[in-house]
Coordinates of C-alpha atoms and ligand atoms in Angstrom, one line a residue:
X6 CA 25.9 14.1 15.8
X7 CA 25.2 11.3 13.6
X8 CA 27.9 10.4 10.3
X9 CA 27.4 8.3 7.3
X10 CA 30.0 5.6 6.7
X11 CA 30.5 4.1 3.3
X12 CA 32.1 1.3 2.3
X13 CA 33.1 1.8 -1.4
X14 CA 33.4 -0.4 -4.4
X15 CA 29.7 -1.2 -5.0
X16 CA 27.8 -0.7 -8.0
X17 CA 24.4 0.7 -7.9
X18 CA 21.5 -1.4 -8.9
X19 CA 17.6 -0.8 -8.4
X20 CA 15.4 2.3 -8.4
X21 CA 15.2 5.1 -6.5
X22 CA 12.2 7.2 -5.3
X23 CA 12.5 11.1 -6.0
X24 CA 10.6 13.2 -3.5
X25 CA 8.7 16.5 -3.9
X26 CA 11.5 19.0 -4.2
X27 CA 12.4 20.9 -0.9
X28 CA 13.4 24.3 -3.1
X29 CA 9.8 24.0 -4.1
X30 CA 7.9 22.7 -0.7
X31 CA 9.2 25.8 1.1
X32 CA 8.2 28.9 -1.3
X33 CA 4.4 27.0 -2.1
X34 CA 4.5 27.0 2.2
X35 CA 5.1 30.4 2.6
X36 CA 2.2 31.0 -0.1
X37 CA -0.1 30.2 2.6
X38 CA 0.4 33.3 4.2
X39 CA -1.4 35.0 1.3
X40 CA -4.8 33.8 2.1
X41 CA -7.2 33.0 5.2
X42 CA -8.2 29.8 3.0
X43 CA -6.6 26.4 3.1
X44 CA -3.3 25.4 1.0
X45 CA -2.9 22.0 1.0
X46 CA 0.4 20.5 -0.1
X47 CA 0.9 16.9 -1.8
X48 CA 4.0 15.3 -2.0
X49 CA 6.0 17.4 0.7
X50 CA 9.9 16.0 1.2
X51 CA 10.1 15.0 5.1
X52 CA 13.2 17.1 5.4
X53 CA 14.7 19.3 8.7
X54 CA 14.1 22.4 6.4
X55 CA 10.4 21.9 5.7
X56 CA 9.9 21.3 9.5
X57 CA 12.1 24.0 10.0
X58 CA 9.6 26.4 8.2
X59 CA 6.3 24.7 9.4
X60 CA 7.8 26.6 13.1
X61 CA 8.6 29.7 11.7
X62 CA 5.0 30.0 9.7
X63 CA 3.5 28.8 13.2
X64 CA 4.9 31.7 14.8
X65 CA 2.9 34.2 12.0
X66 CA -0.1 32.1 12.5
X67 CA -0.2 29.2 10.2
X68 CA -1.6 26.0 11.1
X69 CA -1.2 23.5 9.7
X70 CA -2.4 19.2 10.1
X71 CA -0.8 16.4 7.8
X72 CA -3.4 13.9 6.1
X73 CA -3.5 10.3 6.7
X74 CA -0.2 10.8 9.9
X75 CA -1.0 7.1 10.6
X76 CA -1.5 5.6 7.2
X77 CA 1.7 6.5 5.7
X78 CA 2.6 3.0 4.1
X79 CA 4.9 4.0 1.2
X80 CA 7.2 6.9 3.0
X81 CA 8.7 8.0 -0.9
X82 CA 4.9 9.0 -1.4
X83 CA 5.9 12.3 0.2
X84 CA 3.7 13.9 3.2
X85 CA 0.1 15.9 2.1
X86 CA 0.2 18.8 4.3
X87 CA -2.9 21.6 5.1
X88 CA -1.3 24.9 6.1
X89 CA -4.1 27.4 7.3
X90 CA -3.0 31.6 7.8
X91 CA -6.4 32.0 9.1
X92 CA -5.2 35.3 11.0
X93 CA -1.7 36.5 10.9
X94 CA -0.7 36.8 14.9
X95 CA 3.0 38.7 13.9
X96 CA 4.3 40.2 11.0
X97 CA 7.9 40.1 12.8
X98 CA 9.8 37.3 11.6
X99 CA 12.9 37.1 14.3
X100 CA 16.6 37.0 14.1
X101 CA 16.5 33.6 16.1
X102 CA 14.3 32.3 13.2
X103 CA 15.2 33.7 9.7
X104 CA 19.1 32.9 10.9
X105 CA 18.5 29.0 10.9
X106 CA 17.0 28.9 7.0
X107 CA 17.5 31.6 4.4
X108 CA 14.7 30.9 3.0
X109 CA 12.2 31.9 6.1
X110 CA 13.6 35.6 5.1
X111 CA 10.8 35.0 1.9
X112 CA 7.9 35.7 4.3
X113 CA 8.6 38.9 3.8
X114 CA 6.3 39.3 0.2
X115 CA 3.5 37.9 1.4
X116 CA 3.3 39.2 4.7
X117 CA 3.8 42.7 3.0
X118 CA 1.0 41.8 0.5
X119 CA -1.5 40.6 3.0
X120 CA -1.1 42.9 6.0
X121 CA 0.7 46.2 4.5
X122 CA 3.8 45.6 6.8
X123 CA 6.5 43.6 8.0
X124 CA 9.9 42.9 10.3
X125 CA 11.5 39.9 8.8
X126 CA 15.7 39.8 10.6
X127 CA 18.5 39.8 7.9
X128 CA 19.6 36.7 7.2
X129 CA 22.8 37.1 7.8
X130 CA 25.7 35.5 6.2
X131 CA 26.4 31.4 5.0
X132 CA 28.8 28.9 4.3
X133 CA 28.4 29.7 0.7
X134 CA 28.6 33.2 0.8
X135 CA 27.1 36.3 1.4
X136 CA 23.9 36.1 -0.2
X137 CA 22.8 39.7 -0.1
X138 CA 18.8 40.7 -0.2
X139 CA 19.2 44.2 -2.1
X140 CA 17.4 42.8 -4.5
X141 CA 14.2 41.6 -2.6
X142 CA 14.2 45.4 -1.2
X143 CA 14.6 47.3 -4.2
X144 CA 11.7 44.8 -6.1
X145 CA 9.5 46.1 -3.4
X146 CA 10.1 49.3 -3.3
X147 CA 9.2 48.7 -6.9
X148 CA 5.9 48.0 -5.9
X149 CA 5.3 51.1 -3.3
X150 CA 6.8 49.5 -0.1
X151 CA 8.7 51.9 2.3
X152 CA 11.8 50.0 3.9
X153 CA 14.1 50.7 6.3
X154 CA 17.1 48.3 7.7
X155 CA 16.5 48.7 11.7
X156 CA 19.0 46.8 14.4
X157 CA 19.2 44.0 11.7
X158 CA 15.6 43.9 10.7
X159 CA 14.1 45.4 7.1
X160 CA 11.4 47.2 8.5
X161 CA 8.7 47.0 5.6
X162 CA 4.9 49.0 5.0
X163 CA 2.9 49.6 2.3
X164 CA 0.2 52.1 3.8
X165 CA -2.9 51.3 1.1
X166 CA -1.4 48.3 0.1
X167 CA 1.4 47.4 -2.8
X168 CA 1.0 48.6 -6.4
X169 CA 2.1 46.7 -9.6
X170 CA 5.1 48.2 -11.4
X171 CA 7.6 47.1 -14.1
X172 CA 10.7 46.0 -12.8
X173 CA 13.8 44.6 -14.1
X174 CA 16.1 42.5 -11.7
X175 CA 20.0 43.3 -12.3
X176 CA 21.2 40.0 -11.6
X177 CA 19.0 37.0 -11.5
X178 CA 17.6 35.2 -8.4
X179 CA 15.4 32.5 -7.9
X180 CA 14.3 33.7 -4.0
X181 CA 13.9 37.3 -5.2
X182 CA 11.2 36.4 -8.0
X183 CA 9.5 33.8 -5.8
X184 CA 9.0 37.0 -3.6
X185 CA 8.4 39.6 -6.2
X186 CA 5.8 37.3 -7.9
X187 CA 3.7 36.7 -4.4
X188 CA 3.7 40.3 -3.0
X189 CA 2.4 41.4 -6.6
X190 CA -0.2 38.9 -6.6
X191 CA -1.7 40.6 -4.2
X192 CA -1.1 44.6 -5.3
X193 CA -3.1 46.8 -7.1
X194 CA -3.0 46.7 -10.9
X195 CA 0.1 44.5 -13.3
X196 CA 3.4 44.2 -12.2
X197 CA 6.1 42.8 -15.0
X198 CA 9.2 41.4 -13.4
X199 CA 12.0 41.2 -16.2
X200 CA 15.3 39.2 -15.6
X201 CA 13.3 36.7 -14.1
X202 CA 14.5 33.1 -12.9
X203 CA 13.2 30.4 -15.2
X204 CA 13.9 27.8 -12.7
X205 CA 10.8 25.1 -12.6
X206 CA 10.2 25.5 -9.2
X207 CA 9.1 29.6 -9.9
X208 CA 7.1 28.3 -12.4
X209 CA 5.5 25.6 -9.9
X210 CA 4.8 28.1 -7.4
X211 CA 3.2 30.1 -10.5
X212 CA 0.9 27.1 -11.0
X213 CA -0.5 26.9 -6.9
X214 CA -0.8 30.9 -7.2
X215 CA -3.2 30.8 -10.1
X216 CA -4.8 27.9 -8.5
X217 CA -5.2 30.3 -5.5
X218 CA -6.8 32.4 -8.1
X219 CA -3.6 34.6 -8.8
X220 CA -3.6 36.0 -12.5
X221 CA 0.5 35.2 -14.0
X222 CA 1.3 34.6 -16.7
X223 CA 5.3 33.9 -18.3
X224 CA 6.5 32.1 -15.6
X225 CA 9.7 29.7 -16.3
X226 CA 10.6 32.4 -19.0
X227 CA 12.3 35.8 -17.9
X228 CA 9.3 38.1 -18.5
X229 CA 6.6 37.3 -15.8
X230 CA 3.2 39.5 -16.0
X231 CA 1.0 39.7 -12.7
X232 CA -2.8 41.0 -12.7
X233 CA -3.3 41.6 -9.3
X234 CA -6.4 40.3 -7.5
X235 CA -8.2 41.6 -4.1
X236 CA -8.0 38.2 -2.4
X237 CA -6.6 35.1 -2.7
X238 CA -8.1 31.2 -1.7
X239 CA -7.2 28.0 -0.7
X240 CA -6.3 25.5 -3.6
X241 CA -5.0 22.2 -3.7
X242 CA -1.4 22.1 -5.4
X243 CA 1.5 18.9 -5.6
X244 CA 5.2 19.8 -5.6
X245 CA 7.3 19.3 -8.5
X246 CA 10.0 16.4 -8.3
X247 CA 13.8 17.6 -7.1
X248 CA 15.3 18.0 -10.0
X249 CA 18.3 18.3 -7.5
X250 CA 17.6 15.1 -5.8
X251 CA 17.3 13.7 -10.0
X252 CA 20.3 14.8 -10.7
X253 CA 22.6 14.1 -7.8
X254 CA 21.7 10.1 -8.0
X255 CA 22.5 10.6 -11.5
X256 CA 25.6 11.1 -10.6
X257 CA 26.0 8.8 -7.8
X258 CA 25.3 6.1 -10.8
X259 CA 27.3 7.4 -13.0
X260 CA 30.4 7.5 -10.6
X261 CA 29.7 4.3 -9.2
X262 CA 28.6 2.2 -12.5
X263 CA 25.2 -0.1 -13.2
X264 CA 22.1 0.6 -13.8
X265 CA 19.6 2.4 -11.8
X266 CA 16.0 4.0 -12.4
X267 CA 15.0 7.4 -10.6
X268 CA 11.2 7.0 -10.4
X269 CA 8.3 9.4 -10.3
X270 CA 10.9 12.4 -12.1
X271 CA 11.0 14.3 -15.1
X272 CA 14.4 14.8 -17.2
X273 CA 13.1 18.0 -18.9
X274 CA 13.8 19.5 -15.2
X275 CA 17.6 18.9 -15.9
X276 CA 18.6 18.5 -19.6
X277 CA 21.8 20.3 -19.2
X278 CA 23.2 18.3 -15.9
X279 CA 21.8 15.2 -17.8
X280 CA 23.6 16.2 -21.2
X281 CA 26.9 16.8 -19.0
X282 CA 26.7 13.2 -18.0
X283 CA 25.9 12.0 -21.0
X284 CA 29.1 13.5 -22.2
X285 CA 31.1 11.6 -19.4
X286 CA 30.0 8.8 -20.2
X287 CA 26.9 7.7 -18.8
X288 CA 23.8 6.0 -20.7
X289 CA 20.5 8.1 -19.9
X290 CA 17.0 7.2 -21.3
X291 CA 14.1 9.1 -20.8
X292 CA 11.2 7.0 -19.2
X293 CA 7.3 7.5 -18.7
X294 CA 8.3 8.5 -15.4
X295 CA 11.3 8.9 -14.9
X296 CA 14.9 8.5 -15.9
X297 CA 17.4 5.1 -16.0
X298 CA 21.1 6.1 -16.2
X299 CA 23.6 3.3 -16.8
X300 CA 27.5 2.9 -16.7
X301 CA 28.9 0.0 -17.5
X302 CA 32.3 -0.7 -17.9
X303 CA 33.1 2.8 -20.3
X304 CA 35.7 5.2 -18.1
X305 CA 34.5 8.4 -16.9
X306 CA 35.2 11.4 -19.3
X307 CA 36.4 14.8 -18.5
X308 CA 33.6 17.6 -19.3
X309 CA 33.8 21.0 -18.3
X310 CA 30.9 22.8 -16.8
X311 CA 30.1 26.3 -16.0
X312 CA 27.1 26.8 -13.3
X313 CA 24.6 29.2 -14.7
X314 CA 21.3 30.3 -13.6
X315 CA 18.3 27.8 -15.1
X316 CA 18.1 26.5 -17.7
X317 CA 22.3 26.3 -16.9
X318 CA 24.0 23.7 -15.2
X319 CA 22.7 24.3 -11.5
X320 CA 25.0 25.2 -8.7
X321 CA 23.3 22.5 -6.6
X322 CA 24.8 19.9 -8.7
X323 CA 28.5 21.6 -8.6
X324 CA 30.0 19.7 -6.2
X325 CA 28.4 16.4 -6.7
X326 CA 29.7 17.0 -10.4
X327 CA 33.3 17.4 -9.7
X328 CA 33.2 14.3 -7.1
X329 CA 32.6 12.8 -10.2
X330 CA 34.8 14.6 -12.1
X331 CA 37.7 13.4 -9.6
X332 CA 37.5 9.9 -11.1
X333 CA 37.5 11.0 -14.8
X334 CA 40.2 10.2 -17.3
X335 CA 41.6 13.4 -18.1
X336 CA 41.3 17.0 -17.0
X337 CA 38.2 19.4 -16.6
X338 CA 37.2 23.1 -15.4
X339 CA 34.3 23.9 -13.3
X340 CA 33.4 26.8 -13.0
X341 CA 31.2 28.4 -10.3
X342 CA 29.6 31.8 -11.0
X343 CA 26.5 31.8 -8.7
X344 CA 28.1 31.5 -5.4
X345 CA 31.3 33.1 -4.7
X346 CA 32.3 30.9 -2.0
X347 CA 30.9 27.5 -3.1
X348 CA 34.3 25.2 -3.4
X349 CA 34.2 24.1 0.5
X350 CA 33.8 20.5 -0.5
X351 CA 37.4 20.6 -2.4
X352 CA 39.8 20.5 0.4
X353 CA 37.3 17.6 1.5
X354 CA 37.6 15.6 -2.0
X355 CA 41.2 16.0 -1.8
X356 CA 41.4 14.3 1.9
X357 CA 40.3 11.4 0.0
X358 CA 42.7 11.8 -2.8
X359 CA 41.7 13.7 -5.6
X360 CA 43.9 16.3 -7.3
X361 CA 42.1 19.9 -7.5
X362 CA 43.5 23.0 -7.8
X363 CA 41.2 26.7 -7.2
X364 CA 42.0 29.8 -9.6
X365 CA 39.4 32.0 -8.5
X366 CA 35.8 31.0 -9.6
X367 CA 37.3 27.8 -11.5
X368 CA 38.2 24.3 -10.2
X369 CA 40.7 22.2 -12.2
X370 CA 40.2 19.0 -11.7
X371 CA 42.6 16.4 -12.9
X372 CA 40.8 12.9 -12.3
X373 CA 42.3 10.3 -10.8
X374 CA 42.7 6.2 -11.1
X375 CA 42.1 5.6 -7.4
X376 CA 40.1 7.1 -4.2
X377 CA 40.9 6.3 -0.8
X378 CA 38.2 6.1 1.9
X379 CA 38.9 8.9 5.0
X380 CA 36.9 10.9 7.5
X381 CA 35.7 14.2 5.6
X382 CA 33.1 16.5 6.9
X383 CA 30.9 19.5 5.1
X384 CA 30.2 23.3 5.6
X385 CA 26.9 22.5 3.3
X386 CA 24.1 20.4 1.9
X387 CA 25.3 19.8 -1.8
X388 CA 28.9 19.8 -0.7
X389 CA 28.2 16.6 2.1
X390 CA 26.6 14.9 -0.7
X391 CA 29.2 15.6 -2.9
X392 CA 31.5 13.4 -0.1
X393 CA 28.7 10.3 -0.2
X394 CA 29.1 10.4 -4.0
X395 CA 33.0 10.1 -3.5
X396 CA 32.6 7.5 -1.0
X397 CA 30.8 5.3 -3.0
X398 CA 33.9 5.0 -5.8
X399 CA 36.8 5.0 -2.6
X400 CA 38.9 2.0 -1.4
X401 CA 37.7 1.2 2.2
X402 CA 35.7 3.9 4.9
X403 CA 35.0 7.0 3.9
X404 CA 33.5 8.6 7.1
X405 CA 30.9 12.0 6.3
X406 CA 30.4 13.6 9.4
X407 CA 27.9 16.6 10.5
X408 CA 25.5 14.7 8.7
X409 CA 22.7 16.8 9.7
X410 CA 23.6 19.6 6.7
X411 CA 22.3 16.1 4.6
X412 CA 19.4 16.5 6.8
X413 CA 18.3 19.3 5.2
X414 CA 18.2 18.4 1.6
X415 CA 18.0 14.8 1.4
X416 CA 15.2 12.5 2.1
X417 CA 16.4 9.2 3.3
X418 CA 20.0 9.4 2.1
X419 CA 21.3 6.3 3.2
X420 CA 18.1 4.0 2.6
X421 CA 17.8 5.1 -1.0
X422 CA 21.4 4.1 -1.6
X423 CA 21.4 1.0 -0.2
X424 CA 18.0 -0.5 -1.8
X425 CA 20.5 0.0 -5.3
X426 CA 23.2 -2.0 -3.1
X427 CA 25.6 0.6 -1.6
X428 CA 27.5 0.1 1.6
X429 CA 26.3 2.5 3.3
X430 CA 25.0 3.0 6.7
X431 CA 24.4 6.2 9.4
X432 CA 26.2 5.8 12.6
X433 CA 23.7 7.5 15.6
X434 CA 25.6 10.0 18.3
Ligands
UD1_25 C1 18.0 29.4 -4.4 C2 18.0 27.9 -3.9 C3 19.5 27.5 -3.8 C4 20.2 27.7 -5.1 C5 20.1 29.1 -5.6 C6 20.7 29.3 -7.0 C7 16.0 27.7 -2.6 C8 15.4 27.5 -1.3 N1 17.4 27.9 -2.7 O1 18.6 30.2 -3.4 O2 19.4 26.1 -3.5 O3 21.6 27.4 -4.9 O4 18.7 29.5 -5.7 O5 20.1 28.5 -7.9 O6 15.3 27.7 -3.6 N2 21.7 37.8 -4.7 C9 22.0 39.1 -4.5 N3 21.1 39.9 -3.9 C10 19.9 39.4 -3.5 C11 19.6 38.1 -3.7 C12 20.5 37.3 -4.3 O7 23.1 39.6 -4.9 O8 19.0 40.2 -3.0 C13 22.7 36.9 -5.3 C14 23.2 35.8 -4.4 O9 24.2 36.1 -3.5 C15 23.7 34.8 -5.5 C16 22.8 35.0 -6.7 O10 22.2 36.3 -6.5 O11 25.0 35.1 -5.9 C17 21.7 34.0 -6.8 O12 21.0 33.8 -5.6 P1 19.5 33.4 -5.5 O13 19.0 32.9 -6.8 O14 18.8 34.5 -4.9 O15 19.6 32.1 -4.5 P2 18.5 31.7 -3.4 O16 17.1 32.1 -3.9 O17 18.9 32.2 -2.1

């Protein structure tokens, strides 16, 4: 398995590329399902999870051929992939499958949209959680669907087809809209989903719906109206930057000092993870096209952050937060209220010397003047990350293994970090 080593102590200097973001790619992928037409992607992340989900939409039926495979000659340009659901083969979406990525467990809307049925596995518990889908099931049965929980499968029809409703979400979830808002496109008559999530990547699946001649309206705001149409098309549609990806090399500057410019991103995707950092400290300007953030010579302040959903400070920025947080010059609180298991990474931080102590949902983390380098490892994609932001500030090796959970997230870690002058470098085997 391969491991990341960092040597620590270097400031960060150059500009990085942001990719399409992955929490974006993979909903706009499982979009294809809705129609027999072409959906063609720009600006796909190469990440394990979006090849991960080109196998599992393979398995329904989706084909899918990536422009210009030979001609790639800058790799932060991001892939443009065709995906093609010419017929759908299986509406069964297996336990082998959905178990690997949450997110496969989505396929469930459209496939329920376009072919009145499906038999997508549970996805069964994570590192970060339980992560319950009661409320996918009960926003479809919203909408007319019949569904039964079978030998670990939600067995799913819609004889005639789905039918729009009003429905209010209890709680708010990003996956649950994403799969409310395609299965409606699709069904008879308007839907209205309130307690929507505002999160930009809803809103950019939104965009390639209507494009696909979906009729939504209010998406990015907590009321979203659907029209449903008979059919969908094919459209042409680019994914939004990674506002998570923006905001975790924010940090990584911040903690590490200098002056680095995260190109091709926009900083209205993360105002409040931006005005957090601003607040310890670091100097962020707004650019045509990005974002430069700056630290020079100032300490790091304590701030205290509470994870909310959009437009709140994001859970995916948590742990790469309090890394930073471990080097601060005072005291500060995080507190997690999305997740109810996301503080994995702080027995890590603390193997390489910072002082945190858990109360429940809140982390108090009292910084610290020095880190030492050490062999850490991570349960999950923000939390390894959180351990390469830590590195980077240590004295001597800090060692991240099970790299692959970076894998998942994070396009060319290691290259990225070195172009600004970090010591960093992935060890094969
Ligand atoms: C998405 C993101 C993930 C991010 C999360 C919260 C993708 C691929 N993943 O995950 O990176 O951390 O949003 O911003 O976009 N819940 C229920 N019942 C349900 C569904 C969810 O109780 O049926 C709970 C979850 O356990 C969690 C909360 O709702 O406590 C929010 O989860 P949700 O927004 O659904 O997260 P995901 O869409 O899975």
């Amino acid at each position: 398995m391969d491991r990341i080593r960092i040597r620590g102590g270097n400031a960060l200097n150059g500009t990085i590329p942001i990719s399409g973001a992955k929490n974006a790619a993979l909903p706009l992928m499982i979009a294809s399902l809705l129609t027999d037409d072409t959906l063609t992607l720009e600006n796909v992340p190469h990440l394990a999870d979006v090849e991960q989900l080109i196998r599992i939409l393979g398995n329904h039926g989706v084909d899918y051929a990536v422009s210009g495979k030979r001609l790639v000659q800058d790799p932060s340009q991001g892939r443009t992939i065709h995906f093609t659901a010419r017929t759908i083969v299986d509406t069964t979406a297996p336990y082998e499958l959905v178990s690997k990525m949450r997110a496969s467990f989505w396929v469930i809307g459209p496939l329920l949209a376009r072919m009145h049925k499906a038999r997508v596995s549970l996805p069964g518990g994570c590192a970060i959680g339980t992560r319950p889908v009661d409320l996918f099931i009960d926003g479809l049965r919203a909408l007319g669907a019949d569904i039964d929980i079978d030998q670990g499968y939600v067995v799913a029809e819609a004889k005639g087809g789905l039918v729009g409703a009003r429905y209010r979400f209890p709680k708010v979830s990003v996956g649950a809209t994403h799969v409310l808002m395609m299965a409606a496109s699709l069904a008879k008559g308007e839907t209205v989903i309130e307690n929507a999530a505002r999160e930009p990547e809803v809103a950019d699946l939104a965009t390639c719906l209507n494009a696909m001649g979906a009729r939504i309206s209010g998406a990015g705001t907590s009321t979203i109206t659907i029209e449903g149409v008979p059919a969908l098309s094919g459209a042409r549609h680019r994914v939004l930057p990674d506002r998570i990806e923006t905001g975790t090399y924010a940090i990584a500057a911040a903690m590490a000092g200098g002056d680095v410019t995260l190109a091709g991103t926009r900083a209205s995707l993360l105002d409040s993870a931006l005005d957090a950092l601003r607040q310890a400290g670091a100097e962020i300007t707004e650019l045509n096209d990005g974002i430069r953030v700056r630290r020079n010579g100032a300490g790091i302040s304590p701030v205290d952050v509470t994870t909310d959903p959009f437009p709140g400070f994001p859970t995916d920025l948590q742990a790469q937060f309090m890394a930073l947080m471990t080097r601060s010059g005072g005291v500060s609180n995080i507190t997690e209220t999305i997740f109810e298991n996301r503080f994995m990474h702080v027995q890590e931080l603390a193997r390489l010397g910072a002082k945190i102590s858990l109360s429940g949902q809140v982390a108090r983390v009292e910084g610290v003047p020095r880190l030492a380098g050490a062999p850490v490892m991570a349960t999950d994609l923000r939390a390894s990350v959180s351990l390469v932001i830590a590195g980077l500030v240590a004295e001597g090796e800090t060692t991240v293994n099970r790299v692959y959970h970076l894998d998942r997230g994070f396009e060319r870690l290691e290259e990225k970090l070195v172009a600004c002058g970090a010591d960093v470098e992935r060890i094969s085997g």
